[in-house]
mmCIF file of C-alpha atoms in Angstrom:
data_model
loop_
_atom_site.group_PDB
_atom_site.id
_atom_site.type_symbol
_atom_site.label_atom_id
_atom_site.label_comp_id
_atom_site.label_asym_id
_atom_site.label_seq_id
_atom_site.Cartn_x
_atom_site.Cartn_y
_atom_site.Cartn_z
ATOM 1 C CA GLY A 283 -1.534 -9.363 15.899
ATOM 2 C CA ALA A 284 -0.726 -5.828 14.756
ATOM 3 C CA VAL A 285 -3.467 -3.559 14.310
ATOM 4 C CA VAL A 286 -3.611 -0.031 13.026
ATOM 5 C CA SER A 287 -6.814 1.874 13.858
ATOM 6 C CA GLN A 288 -7.601 4.741 11.133
ATOM 7 C CA HIS A 289 -10.264 7.350 11.839
ATOM 8 C CA PRO A 290 -12.692 8.549 10.255
ATOM 9 C CA SER A 291 -13.356 5.859 7.640
ATOM 10 C CA ARG A 292 -15.330 8.381 5.712
ATOM 11 C CA VAL A 293 -15.702 12.107 5.697
ATOM 12 C CA ILE A 294 -17.398 14.801 3.743
ATOM 13 C CA CYS A 295 -16.183 18.386 4.118
ATOM 14 C CA LYS A 296 -16.883 21.567 2.454
ATOM 15 C CA SER A 297 -14.253 23.166 0.156
ATOM 16 C CA GLY A 298 -11.926 25.447 2.065
ATOM 17 C CA THR A 299 -11.973 23.505 5.721
ATOM 18 C CA SER A 300 -9.540 21.154 6.981
ATOM 19 C CA VAL A 301 -9.865 17.543 7.849
ATOM 20 C CA LYS A 302 -7.622 15.493 10.265
ATOM 21 C CA ILE A 303 -7.173 11.717 9.803
ATOM 22 C CA GLU A 304 -5.619 9.715 12.592
ATOM 23 C CA CYS A 305 -3.803 6.519 12.665
ATOM 24 C CA ARG A 306 -3.164 4.668 15.835
ATOM 25 C CA SER A 307 -1.084 1.526 16.492
ATOM 26 C CA LEU A 308 -2.857 -0.339 19.080
ATOM 27 C CA ASP A 309 -0.579 -3.001 20.199
ATOM 28 C CA PHE A 310 2.730 -2.103 19.111
ATOM 29 C CA GLN A 311 5.011 1.172 18.752
ATOM 30 C CA ALA A 312 5.104 2.511 15.307
ATOM 31 C CA THR A 313 8.569 4.528 15.237
ATOM 32 C CA THR A 314 7.706 5.152 11.315
ATOM 33 C CA MET A 315 4.196 5.833 9.567
ATOM 34 C CA PHE A 316 3.742 6.133 5.837
ATOM 35 C CA TRP A 317 0.896 8.031 4.441
ATOM 36 C CA TYR A 318 -0.583 7.025 0.940
ATOM 37 C CA ARG A 319 -3.195 8.466 -1.334
ATOM 38 C CA GLN A 320 -5.219 6.426 -3.883
ATOM 39 C CA PHE A 321 -7.391 7.930 -6.711
ATOM 40 C CA PRO A 322 -10.116 5.485 -8.024
ATOM 41 C CA LYS A 323 -8.752 2.733 -10.291
ATOM 42 C CA GLN A 324 -5.148 3.937 -9.486
ATOM 43 C CA SER A 325 -2.436 2.382 -7.130
ATOM 44 C CA LEU A 326 -1.151 3.829 -3.656
ATOM 45 C CA MET A 327 0.971 6.805 -3.984
ATOM 46 C CA LEU A 328 3.287 7.717 -1.094
ATOM 47 C CA MET A 329 2.686 11.120 0.065
ATOM 48 C CA ALA A 330 5.126 11.187 3.131
ATOM 49 C CA THR A 331 6.970 9.396 5.815
ATOM 50 C CA SER A 332 6.595 10.275 9.374
ATOM 51 C CA ASN A 333 8.900 9.436 12.103
ATOM 52 C CA GLU A 334 7.902 9.911 15.801
ATOM 53 C CA GLY A 335 9.409 13.165 17.330
ATOM 54 C CA SER A 336 10.790 14.405 13.958
ATOM 55 C CA LYS A 337 9.489 16.330 10.888
ATOM 56 C CA ALA A 338 7.711 14.347 8.124
ATOM 57 C CA THR A 339 9.636 13.774 4.944
ATOM 58 C CA TYR A 340 7.502 14.397 1.894
ATOM 59 C CA GLU A 341 7.556 13.018 -1.719
ATOM 60 C CA GLN A 342 8.281 15.223 -4.500
ATOM 61 C CA GLY A 343 5.171 17.119 -5.683
ATOM 62 C CA VAL A 344 3.555 16.602 -2.384
ATOM 63 C CA GLU A 345 2.699 20.338 -0.515
ATOM 64 C CA LYS A 346 3.795 20.072 2.865
ATOM 65 C CA ASP A 347 1.842 23.247 3.972
ATOM 66 C CA LYS A 348 -1.509 21.681 2.687
ATOM 67 C CA PHE A 349 -0.833 18.035 4.030
ATOM 68 C CA LEU A 350 0.181 18.582 7.591
ATOM 69 C CA ILE A 351 1.708 15.387 9.317
ATOM 70 C CA ASN A 352 2.223 15.243 13.029
ATOM 71 C CA HIS A 353 3.846 12.098 14.744
ATOM 72 C CA ALA A 354 3.957 13.080 18.354
ATOM 73 C CA SER A 355 3.734 9.705 19.937
ATOM 74 C CA LEU A 356 4.878 6.208 18.945
ATOM 75 C CA THR A 357 1.267 5.137 18.613
ATOM 76 C CA LEU A 358 -0.168 8.100 16.867
ATOM 77 C CA SER A 359 0.197 9.842 13.641
ATOM 78 C CA THR A 360 -2.141 12.474 12.043
ATOM 79 C CA LEU A 361 -2.574 13.916 8.603
ATOM 80 C CA THR A 362 -4.499 17.148 8.432
ATOM 81 C CA VAL A 363 -5.634 18.183 4.887
ATOM 82 C CA THR A 364 -5.772 21.976 4.964
ATOM 83 C CA SER A 365 -8.013 24.133 3.024
ATOM 84 C CA ALA A 366 -9.314 20.948 1.191
ATOM 85 C CA HIS A 367 -10.588 21.181 -2.484
ATOM 86 C CA PRO A 368 -12.583 19.016 -4.519
ATOM 87 C CA GLU A 369 -9.293 17.686 -6.134
ATOM 88 C CA ASP A 370 -7.996 16.406 -2.752
ATOM 89 C CA SER A 371 -11.048 13.941 -2.657
ATOM 90 C CA SER A 372 -9.283 10.488 -2.453
ATOM 91 C CA PHE A 373 -8.901 7.499 -0.324
ATOM 92 C CA TYR A 374 -6.209 8.136 2.247
ATOM 93 C CA ILE A 375 -4.436 5.117 3.877
ATOM 94 C CA CYS A 376 -1.624 5.018 6.438
ATOM 95 C CA SER A 377 0.815 2.270 7.174
ATOM 96 C CA ALA A 378 2.718 1.687 10.290
ATOM 97 C CA LEU A 379 6.150 -0.010 10.268
ATOM 98 C CA ASP A 380 6.862 -2.245 13.197
ATOM 99 C CA ARG A 381 10.306 -3.764 12.647
ATOM 100 C CA GLY A 382 9.670 -6.487 15.292
ATOM 101 C CA TRP A 383 6.371 -7.835 13.397
ATOM 102 C CA GLU A 384 7.162 -10.999 11.434
ATOM 103 C CA ARG A 385 3.623 -11.979 9.904
ATOM 104 C CA SER A 386 3.456 -9.033 7.301
ATOM 105 C CA TYR A 387 7.050 -8.236 7.390
ATOM 106 C CA GLY A 388 6.457 -5.157 9.446
ATOM 107 C CA TYR A 389 3.887 -3.176 7.541
ATOM 108 C CA THR A 390 0.529 -2.865 8.803
ATOM 109 C CA PHE A 391 -2.310 -0.796 6.840
ATOM 110 C CA GLY A 392 -4.951 1.256 8.544
ATOM 111 C CA SER A 393 -8.449 0.653 6.921
ATOM 112 C CA GLY A 394 -8.462 3.834 5.225
ATOM 113 C CA THR A 395 -10.265 7.076 4.930
ATOM 114 C CA ARG A 396 -12.595 8.148 1.970
ATOM 115 C CA LEU A 397 -12.477 11.814 1.855
ATOM 116 C CA THR A 398 -15.015 13.833 -0.235
ATOM 117 C CA VAL A 399 -14.594 17.403 -0.773
ATOM 118 C CA VAL A 400 -17.715 19.260 -1.904
ATOM 119 C CA GLY B 290 14.129 6.902 -9.066
ATOM 120 C CA GLN B 291 11.631 4.253 -8.785
ATOM 121 C CA ASN B 292 9.724 2.640 -11.713
ATOM 122 C CA ILE B 293 7.401 -0.250 -10.941
ATOM 123 C CA ASP B 294 5.165 -1.685 -13.621
ATOM 124 C CA GLN B 295 2.369 -4.203 -13.888
ATOM 125 C CA PRO B 296 -0.386 -4.947 -16.671
ATOM 126 C CA THR B 297 -3.388 -2.553 -15.832
ATOM 127 C CA GLU B 298 -6.200 -5.237 -16.310
ATOM 128 C CA MET B 299 -6.350 -9.022 -16.735
ATOM 129 C CA THR B 300 -9.097 -11.373 -16.914
ATOM 130 C CA ALA B 301 -9.509 -15.147 -16.187
ATOM 131 C CA THR B 302 -11.807 -17.951 -15.617
ATOM 132 C CA GLU B 303 -12.931 -19.595 -12.431
ATOM 133 C CA GLY B 304 -10.814 -22.614 -11.883
ATOM 134 C CA ALA B 305 -8.092 -21.404 -13.906
ATOM 135 C CA ILE B 306 -4.430 -20.215 -13.313
ATOM 136 C CA VAL B 307 -3.273 -16.630 -13.867
ATOM 137 C CA GLN B 308 0.205 -15.042 -13.497
ATOM 138 C CA ILE B 309 0.455 -11.283 -12.831
ATOM 139 C CA ASN B 310 4.045 -9.834 -13.661
ATOM 140 C CA CYS B 311 5.653 -7.027 -12.006
ATOM 141 C CA THR B 312 8.966 -5.353 -13.224
ATOM 142 C CA TYR B 313 11.028 -2.895 -11.323
ATOM 143 C CA GLN B 314 13.725 -0.414 -11.495
ATOM 144 C CA THR B 315 14.752 0.842 -8.111
ATOM 145 C CA SER B 316 17.718 2.475 -6.593
ATOM 146 C CA GLY B 317 17.867 0.353 -3.559
ATOM 147 C CA PHE B 318 16.161 -3.067 -2.911
ATOM 148 C CA ASN B 319 15.284 -4.830 0.173
ATOM 149 C CA GLY B 320 12.326 -7.065 -0.754
ATOM 150 C CA LEU B 321 9.184 -7.137 -2.759
ATOM 151 C CA PHE B 322 5.735 -7.532 -1.450
ATOM 152 C CA TRP B 323 2.488 -8.543 -2.946
ATOM 153 C CA TYR B 324 -0.901 -7.304 -1.707
ATOM 154 C CA GLN B 325 -4.366 -7.860 -2.628
ATOM 155 C CA GLN B 326 -6.660 -5.217 -2.478
ATOM 156 C CA HIS B 327 -10.722 -4.852 -2.856
ATOM 157 C CA ALA B 328 -12.263 -1.615 -3.765
ATOM 158 C CA GLY B 329 -12.471 0.987 -0.626
ATOM 159 C CA GLU B 330 -10.524 -1.384 1.603
ATOM 160 C CA ALA B 331 -6.804 -1.655 2.922
ATOM 161 C CA PRO B 332 -4.500 -3.819 1.102
ATOM 162 C CA THR B 333 -4.205 -7.292 2.282
ATOM 163 C CA PHE B 334 -0.704 -8.999 2.649
ATOM 164 C CA LEU B 335 -0.115 -11.838 0.293
ATOM 165 C CA SER B 336 3.632 -12.550 0.084
ATOM 166 C CA TYR B 337 7.109 -11.357 0.556
ATOM 167 C CA ASN B 338 10.203 -12.206 -1.359
ATOM 168 C CA VAL B 339 13.682 -11.196 -0.612
ATOM 169 C CA LEU B 340 15.801 -13.802 -2.110
ATOM 170 C CA ASP B 341 15.538 -15.142 -6.032
ATOM 171 C CA GLY B 342 13.054 -17.968 -6.156
ATOM 172 C CA LEU B 343 9.501 -19.054 -5.694
ATOM 173 C CA GLU B 344 7.611 -18.694 -2.447
ATOM 174 C CA GLU B 345 4.493 -20.902 -2.448
ATOM 175 C CA LYS B 346 1.568 -20.348 0.050
ATOM 176 C CA GLY B 347 -1.690 -22.256 -0.750
ATOM 177 C CA ARG B 348 -3.143 -21.239 -4.060
ATOM 178 C CA PHE B 349 -0.885 -18.164 -4.198
ATOM 179 C CA SER B 350 2.638 -18.338 -5.113
ATOM 180 C CA SER B 351 5.230 -15.505 -5.740
ATOM 181 C CA PHE B 352 8.651 -15.654 -7.817
ATOM 182 C CA LEU B 353 11.606 -13.103 -7.651
ATOM 183 C CA SER B 354 14.556 -12.564 -9.934
ATOM 184 C CA ARG B 355 16.637 -9.724 -8.627
ATOM 185 C CA SER B 356 18.992 -9.713 -11.434
ATOM 186 C CA LYS B 357 16.334 -9.108 -13.718
ATOM 187 C CA GLY B 358 14.144 -6.750 -11.664
ATOM 188 C CA TYR B 359 11.178 -9.060 -12.358
ATOM 189 C CA SER B 360 8.455 -10.843 -9.967
ATOM 190 C CA TYR B 361 5.234 -12.472 -10.634
ATOM 191 C CA LEU B 362 2.284 -13.752 -8.493
ATOM 192 C CA LEU B 363 0.644 -16.954 -9.559
ATOM 193 C CA LEU B 364 -2.872 -17.583 -8.521
ATOM 194 C CA LYS B 365 -4.291 -21.231 -8.994
ATOM 195 C CA GLU B 366 -7.759 -22.517 -8.875
ATOM 196 C CA LEU B 367 -9.114 -19.137 -9.227
ATOM 197 C CA GLN B 368 -12.386 -18.090 -7.469
ATOM 198 C CA MET B 369 -14.768 -15.490 -7.850
ATOM 199 C CA LYS B 370 -13.655 -13.879 -4.696
ATOM 200 C CA ASP B 371 -10.129 -13.456 -6.139
ATOM 201 C CA SER B 372 -11.602 -10.582 -8.376
ATOM 202 C CA ALA B 373 -9.449 -7.799 -6.811
ATOM 203 C CA SER B 374 -6.650 -5.351 -7.386
ATOM 204 C CA TYR B 375 -3.274 -6.821 -6.881
ATOM 205 C CA LEU B 376 -0.285 -4.672 -6.124
ATOM 206 C CA CYS B 377 3.256 -5.219 -5.957
ATOM 207 C CA ALA B 378 5.451 -3.080 -3.758
ATOM 208 C CA VAL B 379 9.328 -2.726 -3.341
ATOM 209 C CA ARG B 380 10.893 -1.817 -0.055
ATOM 210 C CA ASP B 381 13.548 0.757 -0.219
ATOM 211 C CA SER B 382 16.798 -0.490 1.363
ATOM 212 C CA SER B 383 17.704 2.802 3.056
ATOM 213 C CA THR B 384 14.455 4.329 3.837
ATOM 214 C CA ASP B 385 12.121 1.290 4.311
ATOM 215 C CA LYS B 386 9.553 3.008 2.143
ATOM 216 C CA LEU B 387 7.078 0.816 0.246
ATOM 217 C CA ILE B 388 6.870 1.962 -3.206
ATOM 218 C CA PHE B 389 3.770 0.331 -4.974
ATOM 219 C CA GLY B 390 3.454 -0.692 -8.684
ATOM 220 C CA THR B 391 0.732 0.690 -10.833
ATOM 221 C CA GLY B 392 -1.438 -2.345 -9.727
ATOM 222 C CA THR B 393 -3.451 -4.940 -11.687
ATOM 223 C CA ARG B 394 -7.350 -5.202 -11.557
ATOM 224 C CA LEU B 395 -8.055 -9.006 -12.124
ATOM 225 C CA GLN B 396 -11.581 -10.035 -13.131
ATOM 226 C CA VAL B 397 -12.626 -13.500 -12.776
ATOM 227 C CA PHE B 398 -15.636 -14.921 -14.743
ATOM 228 C CA PRO B 399 -17.705 -18.071 -14.087
#
Protein backbone atom coordinates (compact mmCIF):
# COMPACT_ATOMS: atom_id res chain seq x y z
CA GLY A 1 0.00 0.00 0.00
CA ALA A 2 0.89 3.67 -0.14
CA VAL A 3 3.48 4.62 2.48
CA VAL A 4 4.90 7.98 3.43
CA SER A 5 8.05 7.99 5.53
CA GLN A 6 8.50 11.06 7.72
CA HIS A 7 11.74 11.85 9.57
CA PRO A 8 12.69 12.62 12.21
CA SER A 9 9.90 11.42 14.47
CA ARG A 10 11.13 13.57 17.33
CA VAL A 11 13.56 16.45 17.46
CA ILE A 12 14.68 18.84 20.16
CA CYS A 13 16.50 21.95 19.06
CA LYS A 14 17.78 25.15 20.59
CA SER A 15 15.99 28.42 20.04
CA GLY A 16 17.36 30.18 16.98
CA THR A 17 18.43 27.08 15.09
CA SER A 18 16.79 25.50 12.03
CA VAL A 19 15.22 22.09 11.73
CA LYS A 20 14.49 20.12 8.57
CA ILE A 21 11.68 17.59 8.34
CA GLU A 22 11.53 15.14 5.42
CA CYS A 23 8.62 13.29 3.92
CA ARG A 24 9.20 10.59 1.31
CA SER A 25 6.59 8.67 -0.61
CA LEU A 26 8.03 5.17 -0.78
CA ASP A 27 5.98 3.42 -3.43
CA PHE A 28 4.19 6.12 -5.34
CA GLN A 29 4.76 9.53 -6.85
CA ALA A 30 3.35 12.39 -4.83
CA THR A 31 2.83 15.35 -7.10
CA THR A 32 1.22 17.20 -4.21
CA MET A 33 2.23 17.22 -0.54
CA PHE A 34 0.38 18.99 2.26
CA TRP A 35 2.03 20.14 5.48
CA TYR A 36 0.05 20.42 8.70
CA ARG A 37 0.77 21.60 12.22
CA GLN A 38 -1.06 20.32 15.28
CA PHE A 39 -0.90 21.88 18.73
CA PRO A 40 -1.86 19.81 21.79
CA LYS A 41 -5.55 18.99 21.99
CA GLN A 42 -6.21 20.76 18.70
CA SER A 43 -6.94 19.60 15.19
CA LEU A 44 -4.65 19.61 12.15
CA MET A 45 -4.09 23.06 10.69
CA LEU A 46 -3.02 23.22 7.07
CA MET A 47 0.17 25.23 6.67
CA ALA A 48 1.00 24.89 3.00
CA THR A 49 0.62 22.89 -0.17
CA SER A 50 3.68 21.90 -2.14
CA ASN A 51 3.67 20.77 -5.73
CA GLU A 52 6.65 19.10 -7.32
CA GLY A 53 8.80 21.55 -9.22
CA SER A 54 6.93 24.70 -8.20
CA LYS A 55 6.73 27.08 -5.28
CA ALA A 56 4.65 26.11 -2.29
CA THR A 57 1.33 27.78 -1.58
CA TYR A 58 1.01 28.95 2.01
CA GLU A 59 -2.17 29.35 4.02
CA GLN A 60 -3.06 32.73 5.41
CA GLY A 61 -1.03 33.60 8.49
CA VAL A 62 1.80 31.14 7.78
CA GLU A 63 5.18 32.84 7.29
CA LYS A 64 6.75 31.52 4.13
CA ASP A 65 10.21 32.77 5.12
CA LYS A 66 10.03 30.89 8.39
CA PHE A 67 8.62 27.64 7.07
CA LEU A 68 10.59 26.79 3.95
CA ILE A 69 9.12 24.05 1.80
CA ASN A 70 10.96 22.28 -0.98
CA HIS A 71 9.43 19.66 -3.25
CA ALA A 72 12.26 18.96 -5.62
CA SER A 73 11.24 15.48 -6.66
CA LEU A 74 8.08 13.40 -6.99
CA THR A 75 8.98 11.42 -3.88
CA LEU A 76 10.47 13.97 -1.49
CA SER A 77 9.19 17.11 0.19
CA THR A 78 10.95 18.92 3.02
CA LEU A 79 9.81 21.46 5.58
CA THR A 80 12.50 23.58 7.24
CA VAL A 81 11.59 25.54 10.34
CA THR A 82 14.06 28.41 10.36
CA SER A 83 15.15 30.33 13.45
CA ALA A 84 12.92 28.16 15.61
CA HIS A 85 11.35 29.58 18.76
CA PRO A 86 9.57 27.81 21.62
CA GLU A 87 6.18 28.78 20.16
CA ASP A 88 7.07 26.68 17.07
CA SER A 89 7.03 23.57 19.25
CA SER A 90 4.31 21.41 17.76
CA PHE A 91 3.48 18.18 15.95
CA TYR A 92 4.18 18.55 12.22
CA ILE A 93 2.68 16.07 9.79
CA CYS A 94 2.72 15.69 6.05
CA SER A 95 0.15 14.18 3.73
CA ALA A 96 0.93 13.03 0.20
CA LEU A 97 -1.72 12.99 -2.48
CA ASP A 98 -1.69 10.08 -4.87
CA ARG A 99 -4.65 10.40 -7.16
CA GLY A 100 -4.26 6.82 -8.29
CA TRP A 101 -4.58 5.27 -4.81
CA GLU A 102 -8.06 4.11 -3.96
CA ARG A 103 -7.89 2.71 -0.43
CA SER A 104 -7.68 5.98 1.45
CA TYR A 105 -8.95 7.99 -1.51
CA GLY A 106 -5.53 9.35 -2.24
CA TYR A 107 -4.28 10.85 1.02
CA THR A 108 -1.45 9.12 2.86
CA PHE A 109 -0.09 10.66 6.04
CA GLY A 110 3.40 10.58 7.39
CA SER A 111 3.88 9.45 10.98
CA GLY A 112 4.50 13.00 12.20
CA THR A 113 7.38 14.90 13.79
CA ARG A 114 7.29 16.15 17.35
CA LEU A 115 9.35 19.35 17.46
CA THR A 116 10.39 20.78 20.80
CA VAL A 117 12.28 24.08 20.81
CA VAL A 118 14.13 24.85 24.05
CA GLY B 1 -13.71 30.48 3.57
CA GLN B 2 -13.90 27.21 5.40
CA ASN B 3 -15.72 26.52 8.63
CA ILE B 4 -15.91 22.96 9.92
CA ASP B 5 -17.29 22.33 13.39
CA GLN B 6 -17.42 19.33 15.69
CA PRO B 7 -18.16 18.89 19.39
CA THR B 8 -14.96 19.23 21.38
CA GLU B 9 -15.42 16.26 23.68
CA MET B 10 -17.75 13.31 24.09
CA THR B 11 -17.94 10.45 26.53
CA ALA B 12 -19.63 7.07 26.18
CA THR B 13 -19.78 3.67 27.80
CA GLU B 14 -18.22 0.47 26.50
CA GLY B 15 -20.69 -1.42 24.31
CA ALA B 16 -22.80 1.65 23.60
CA ILE B 17 -23.35 3.64 20.39
CA VAL B 18 -22.06 7.17 19.85
CA GLN B 19 -22.71 9.66 17.06
CA ILE B 20 -20.16 12.37 16.32
CA ASN B 21 -21.48 15.25 14.25
CA CYS B 22 -19.69 17.50 11.81
CA THR B 23 -21.12 20.60 10.16
CA TYR B 24 -19.33 22.42 7.40
CA GLN B 25 -19.48 25.54 5.28
CA THR B 26 -16.99 25.47 2.46
CA SER B 27 -16.51 27.26 -0.83
CA GLY B 28 -15.95 24.09 -2.83
CA PHE B 29 -16.82 20.53 -1.80
CA ASN B 30 -15.50 17.26 -3.17
CA GLY B 31 -16.07 14.77 -0.39
CA LEU B 32 -15.84 14.41 3.36
CA PHE B 33 -13.43 12.19 5.26
CA TRP B 34 -13.43 10.83 8.78
CA TYR B 35 -10.18 9.99 10.54
CA GLN B 36 -9.28 8.51 13.90
CA GLN B 37 -6.23 9.87 15.66
CA HIS B 38 -4.51 8.68 18.81
CA ALA B 39 -2.30 11.18 20.61
CA GLY B 40 1.08 11.65 18.94
CA GLU B 41 0.18 9.51 15.95
CA ALA B 42 -0.88 10.11 12.37
CA PRO B 43 -4.59 10.14 11.52
CA THR B 44 -6.02 6.81 10.37
CA PHE B 45 -8.54 6.78 7.53
CA LEU B 46 -12.02 5.62 8.53
CA SER B 47 -14.44 6.65 5.79
CA TYR B 48 -15.15 8.82 2.79
CA ASN B 49 -18.50 10.20 1.63
CA VAL B 50 -19.02 12.19 -1.53
CA LEU B 51 -22.70 11.38 -2.20
CA ASP B 52 -25.61 11.78 0.19
CA GLY B 53 -26.40 8.81 2.34
CA LEU B 54 -24.96 6.29 4.72
CA GLU B 55 -21.75 4.33 4.24
CA GLU B 56 -21.41 1.35 6.56
CA LYS B 57 -18.12 -0.33 7.34
CA GLY B 58 -18.20 -2.77 10.22
CA ARG B 59 -18.73 -1.01 13.53
CA PHE B 60 -18.29 2.40 11.90
CA SER B 61 -20.80 4.17 9.66
CA SER B 62 -20.69 7.64 8.15
CA PHE B 63 -23.53 9.77 6.84
CA LEU B 64 -23.52 12.79 4.58
CA SER B 65 -26.09 15.41 3.63
CA ARG B 66 -24.59 17.87 1.18
CA SER B 67 -27.61 20.17 1.14
CA LYS B 68 -27.39 20.58 4.91
CA GLY B 69 -23.59 20.67 5.12
CA TYR B 70 -23.76 17.90 7.68
CA SER B 71 -22.11 14.59 8.36
CA TYR B 72 -21.92 12.19 11.26
CA LEU B 73 -19.77 9.26 12.26
CA LEU B 74 -21.57 6.47 14.09
CA LEU B 75 -19.58 4.09 16.25
CA LYS B 76 -21.33 0.94 17.46
CA GLU B 77 -20.37 -1.60 20.12
CA LEU B 78 -17.85 0.80 21.57
CA GLN B 79 -14.59 -0.60 22.83
CA MET B 80 -12.04 0.96 25.14
CA LYS B 81 -9.60 1.21 22.24
CA ASP B 82 -12.03 3.55 20.47
CA SER B 83 -10.97 6.29 22.89
CA ALA B 84 -9.28 8.72 20.51
CA SER B 85 -9.82 11.93 18.60
CA TYR B 86 -12.10 11.81 15.58
CA LEU B 87 -11.54 14.32 12.82
CA CYS B 88 -13.76 15.17 9.91
CA ALA B 89 -12.10 16.76 6.90
CA VAL B 90 -13.51 18.32 3.76
CA ARG B 91 -11.81 18.04 0.40
CA ASP B 92 -11.70 21.26 -1.57
CA SER B 93 -12.92 20.74 -5.11
CA SER B 94 -10.47 23.10 -6.80
CA THR B 95 -7.26 22.54 -4.82
CA ASP B 96 -7.68 19.01 -3.36
CA LYS B 97 -6.74 20.47 0.02
CA LEU B 98 -8.03 18.52 3.03
CA ILE B 99 -9.34 20.98 5.58
CA PHE B 100 -9.86 19.49 9.02
CA GLY B 101 -12.61 20.18 11.48
CA THR B 102 -12.00 21.09 15.08
CA GLY B 103 -11.85 17.43 16.14
CA THR B 104 -13.77 15.48 18.79
CA ARG B 105 -12.05 13.75 21.69
CA LEU B 106 -13.99 10.63 22.59
CA GLN B 107 -13.51 8.87 25.90
CA VAL B 108 -14.96 5.40 26.36
CA PHE B 109 -15.50 4.28 29.93
CA PRO B 110 -15.95 0.71 31.17
